[in-house]
CSV table of C-alpha atoms in Angstrom, one decimal:
chain,number,residue,atom,x,y,z
A,1123,MET,CA,263.6,247.4,97.5
A,1124,THR,CA,263.9,244.1,95.6
A,1125,ARG,CA,267.2,242.3,96.4
A,1126,LEU,CA,268.9,240.3,93.7
A,1127,PRO,CA,270.1,236.9,94.8
A,1128,LEU,CA,273.9,236.7,95.5
A,1129,LEU,CA,275.8,234.5,93.0
A,1130,ARG,CA,278.1,232.0,94.6
A,1131,PRO,CA,281.7,231.9,93.3
A,1132,PHE,CA,281.1,228.6,91.6
A,1133,THR,CA,278.2,230.1,89.7
A,1134,LEU,CA,280.3,233.0,88.6
A,1135,SER,CA,283.1,230.7,87.4
A,1136,VAL,CA,280.6,228.7,85.3
A,1137,LEU,CA,279.2,231.9,83.8
A,1138,ALA,CA,282.7,233.3,83.1
A,1139,ALA,CA,283.8,230.0,81.5
A,1140,ALA,CA,280.6,230.0,79.3
A,1141,GLY,CA,281.4,233.5,78.2
A,1142,LEU,CA,285.0,232.6,77.3
A,1143,ALA,CA,283.8,229.5,75.4
A,1144,SER,CA,281.3,231.5,73.5
A,1145,THR,CA,283.9,234.1,72.5
A,1146,SER,CA,286.3,231.3,71.5
A,1147,LEU,CA,283.7,229.6,69.3
A,1148,GLN,CA,282.9,233.0,67.6
A,1149,ALA,CA,286.6,233.5,66.9
A,1150,GLN,CA,286.9,230.0,65.4
A,1151,ALA,CA,283.9,230.6,63.2
A,1152,THR,CA,285.6,233.4,61.4
A,1153,GLN,CA,288.9,231.5,60.9
A,1154,ALA,CA,289.3,230.2,57.3
A,1155,GLU,CA,291.9,228.9,54.8
A,1156,ALA,CA,292.5,229.8,51.2
A,1157,THR,CA,295.0,228.0,48.9
A,1158,PHE,CA,296.4,229.5,45.8
A,1159,ALA,CA,299.0,228.4,43.2
A,1160,GLY,CA,300.9,231.2,41.5
A,1161,GLY,CA,304.2,229.7,40.5
A,1162,CYS,CA,307.1,229.8,42.9
A,1163,PHE,CA,305.6,229.8,46.4
A,1164,TRP,CA,308.4,232.1,47.7
A,1165,CYS,CA,306.8,234.9,45.7
A,1166,MET,CA,303.2,234.3,46.8
A,1167,GLU,CA,303.8,234.8,50.5
A,1168,PRO,CA,304.8,238.5,50.6
A,1169,PRO,CA,301.5,239.9,49.0
A,1170,TYR,CA,299.5,238.4,51.8
A,1171,ASP,CA,301.7,238.6,54.9
A,1172,ASN,CA,300.9,242.2,55.8
A,1173,GLN,CA,297.2,242.1,55.0
A,1174,PRO,CA,294.7,242.7,57.8
A,1175,GLY,CA,293.3,239.4,59.2
A,1176,VAL,CA,296.0,237.2,57.7
A,1177,SER,CA,297.6,235.2,60.5
A,1178,ALA,CA,299.8,232.9,58.5
A,1179,THR,CA,301.1,232.1,55.0
A,1180,ILE,CA,302.5,228.6,54.5
A,1181,SER,CA,304.3,227.4,51.4
A,1182,GLY,CA,303.5,223.9,50.4
A,1183,TYR,CA,302.3,221.4,47.9
A,1184,ILE,CA,298.8,220.3,46.9
A,1185,GLY,CA,297.0,218.5,44.1
A,1186,GLY,CA,298.9,215.3,43.7
A,1187,GLU,CA,298.6,211.8,45.1
A,1188,LEU,CA,302.2,211.3,46.4
A,1189,GLU,CA,302.2,211.4,50.2
A,1190,ASN,CA,304.8,213.5,52.0
A,1191,PRO,CA,306.2,215.0,48.9
A,1192,THR,CA,309.6,216.7,49.0
A,1193,TYR,CA,310.8,219.7,47.1
A,1194,GLU,CA,313.0,217.4,45.0
A,1195,ASP,CA,309.9,215.3,44.2
A,1196,ILE,CA,307.9,218.4,43.1
A,1197,SER,CA,310.7,220.1,41.2
A,1198,ARG,CA,311.1,217.0,39.0
A,1199,GLY,CA,307.5,217.2,38.0
A,1200,GLY,CA,305.1,214.4,37.3
A,1201,THR,CA,303.6,214.1,40.8
A,1202,GLY,CA,300.5,216.3,40.0
A,1203,HIS,CA,301.3,218.6,42.9
A,1204,ALA,CA,301.5,222.4,42.5
A,1205,GLU,CA,303.5,224.8,44.6
A,1206,VAL,CA,301.0,226.8,46.6
A,1207,VAL,CA,300.6,229.2,49.5
A,1208,GLN,CA,298.0,228.4,52.1
A,1209,ILE,CA,296.6,231.4,53.8
A,1210,GLU,CA,295.1,231.4,57.3
A,1211,TYR,CA,292.8,234.4,57.8
A,1212,ASP,CA,290.0,236.0,59.7
A,1213,SER,CA,287.0,236.3,57.4
A,1214,GLU,CA,285.7,239.2,59.4
A,1215,GLN,CA,288.8,241.3,58.7
A,1216,ILE,CA,289.5,240.3,55.1
A,1217,SER,CA,287.2,238.6,52.7
A,1218,TYR,CA,287.8,235.7,50.3
A,1219,GLU,CA,287.0,238.1,47.4
A,1220,GLN,CA,289.8,240.4,48.6
A,1221,LEU,CA,292.2,237.5,48.7
A,1222,LEU,CA,291.2,236.7,45.2
A,1223,ASP,CA,291.9,240.3,44.1
A,1224,ILE,CA,295.4,240.0,45.5
A,1225,PHE,CA,295.9,236.6,43.9
A,1226,TRP,CA,295.1,237.6,40.3
A,1227,ARG,CA,297.4,240.6,40.4
A,1228,ASN,CA,300.3,238.4,41.4
A,1229,ILE,CA,300.1,235.9,38.5
A,1230,ASP,CA,300.2,235.7,34.8
A,1231,PRO,CA,296.6,234.3,34.2
A,1232,PHE,CA,297.3,233.4,30.6
A,1233,ALA,CA,300.3,231.1,31.1
A,1234,VAL,CA,299.6,227.3,30.8
A,1235,ASP,CA,301.6,225.0,33.1
A,1236,ARG,CA,304.1,227.7,33.9
A,1237,GLN,CA,304.6,231.0,35.7
A,1238,PHE,CA,307.2,233.4,34.5
A,1239,CYS,CA,310.5,231.5,34.1
A,1240,ASP,CA,309.3,228.4,36.0
A,1241,VAL,CA,308.0,225.8,33.6
A,1242,GLY,CA,306.0,222.6,34.4
A,1243,ASP,CA,302.6,221.8,35.8
A,1244,GLN,CA,304.0,222.1,39.3
A,1245,TYR,CA,304.1,225.9,38.6
A,1246,ARG,CA,300.6,226.1,37.1
A,1247,SER,CA,298.2,228.8,38.4
A,1248,ALA,CA,295.2,227.5,40.3
A,1249,ILE,CA,292.7,228.3,43.0
A,1250,PHE,CA,292.1,225.3,45.3
A,1251,TYR,CA,288.7,225.9,46.9
A,1252,HIS,CA,287.8,224.6,50.4
A,1253,ASP,CA,284.0,224.9,50.2
A,1254,GLU,CA,281.2,225.7,47.8
A,1255,SER,CA,281.2,229.4,48.7
A,1256,GLN,CA,284.9,229.7,47.7
A,1257,ARG,CA,284.2,227.8,44.5
A,1258,GLU,CA,281.4,230.1,43.5
A,1259,LEU,CA,283.4,233.2,44.3
A,1260,ALA,CA,286.4,231.9,42.5
A,1261,GLU,CA,284.4,231.1,39.3
A,1262,ALA,CA,282.7,234.5,39.4
A,1263,SER,CA,286.1,236.1,39.8
A,1264,LYS,CA,287.6,234.2,36.9
A,1265,ALA,CA,284.6,235.1,34.7
A,1266,GLU,CA,285.3,238.8,35.5
A,1267,MET,CA,288.9,238.4,34.5
A,1268,GLU,CA,288.0,236.8,31.2
A,1269,GLU,CA,285.5,239.6,30.5
A,1270,ARG,CA,288.1,242.2,31.5
A,1271,PHE,CA,290.8,240.8,29.1
A,1272,ASP,CA,288.5,239.4,26.5
A,1273,ARG,CA,290.4,236.1,26.4
A,1274,GLU,CA,290.6,232.7,28.1
A,1275,ILE,CA,292.1,232.5,31.5
A,1276,ALA,CA,294.3,229.4,32.1
A,1277,THR,CA,294.0,229.4,35.9
A,1278,GLN,CA,292.4,226.2,37.2
A,1279,ILE,CA,289.6,226.2,39.8
A,1280,VAL,CA,289.7,222.8,41.6
A,1281,PRO,CA,288.9,221.4,45.0
A,1282,ALA,CA,291.5,221.4,47.7
A,1283,THR,CA,293.0,218.1,48.6
A,1284,THR,CA,295.7,217.2,51.1
A,1285,PHE,CA,298.0,220.0,51.8
A,1286,TRP,CA,301.6,219.3,52.6
A,1287,ALA,CA,303.7,222.0,54.1
A,1288,ALA,CA,307.0,222.6,52.4
A,1289,GLU,CA,310.4,222.2,54.1
A,1290,GLU,CA,311.2,224.8,56.7
A,1291,TYR,CA,313.8,226.5,54.7
A,1292,HIS,CA,311.2,227.5,52.1
A,1293,GLN,CA,309.0,229.2,54.7
A,1294,ASP,CA,309.4,233.0,54.7
A,1295,TYR,CA,312.2,232.6,52.2
A,1296,TYR,CA,312.0,236.2,51.2
A,1297,GLN,CA,312.7,237.3,54.8
A,1298,LYS,CA,315.4,234.7,55.5
A,1299,ASN,CA,317.3,235.2,52.2
A,1300,PRO,CA,316.4,238.6,50.9
A,1301,VAL,CA,319.3,239.0,48.5
A,1302,ARG,CA,318.8,235.6,46.9
A,1303,TYR,CA,315.1,236.1,46.8
A,1304,LYS,CA,315.3,239.5,45.0
A,1305,PHE,CA,317.9,238.2,42.5
A,1306,TYR,CA,315.6,235.2,41.7
A,1307,ARG,CA,312.5,237.3,41.4
A,1308,PHE,CA,314.3,239.8,39.1
A,1309,SER,CA,316.0,237.2,36.9
A,1310,CYS,CA,312.8,235.3,36.6
A,1311,GLY,CA,311.1,238.4,35.1
A,1312,ARG,CA,308.2,238.2,37.5
A,1313,ASP,CA,307.7,241.9,38.2
A,1314,GLY,CA,308.2,242.9,34.5
A,1315,ARG,CA,305.5,240.5,33.4
A,1316,LEU,CA,303.1,241.5,36.2
A,1317,GLU,CA,303.4,245.1,35.1
A,1318,GLU,CA,302.9,244.1,31.5
A,1319,VAL,CA,299.6,242.4,32.4
A,1320,TRP,CA,298.3,244.5,35.3
A,1321,GLY,CA,299.9,247.9,34.9
A,1322,GLU,CA,299.7,249.9,38.1
A,1323,GLU,CA,297.6,247.1,39.7
A,1324,ALA,CA,300.5,244.7,39.6
A,1325,GLY,CA,301.2,243.1,43.0
A,1326,GLY,CA,297.6,243.7,44.2
A,1327,PRO,CA,296.1,246.1,46.7
A,1328,MET,CA,297.0,246.5,50.3
A,1329,PHE,CA,293.8,246.5,52.4
A,1330,GLU,CA,293.3,248.3,55.7
């Protein structure tokens, strides 16, 4: 009978470490970011929070040149930034195309420099792509929307620049302040307009 050589503990440790490193690298390879502007960022977190593969939704600002912008800076307008939600997700569990499907059905794609009751370029709708693959998918998705509605879509598709996380009190606002959030959302006419544009698709699908 052929005997296999005994592996010393040190060798086993090296092999185990290599295996863990390989698993870690594979996990890192599927982690990605998506950044969408759809008006008030409070309202753009909920559609993504319970989707499979989404590990975080972060409200913030992107698109301008001002460093370390505050909510007061953004709300006055003129900085070039937009309110956005940045989504951290596992691309093996949910695809960028699926994130786009959710995005469209949570915005008014025809509004220029506004969303619902919020007016100003800081509330514009936009897709901030992080690589060429995202750009191509975003442009194809926008073309599908224009064909579907047979009219021009106002949503911008632009490269992602420096992302600045919003102040802590804005994060998960709908969970921290549910009554105020619901009142704001209702009084802003968001859901009514979404139903007008998207019908039963308003709010987007929930993937499994």
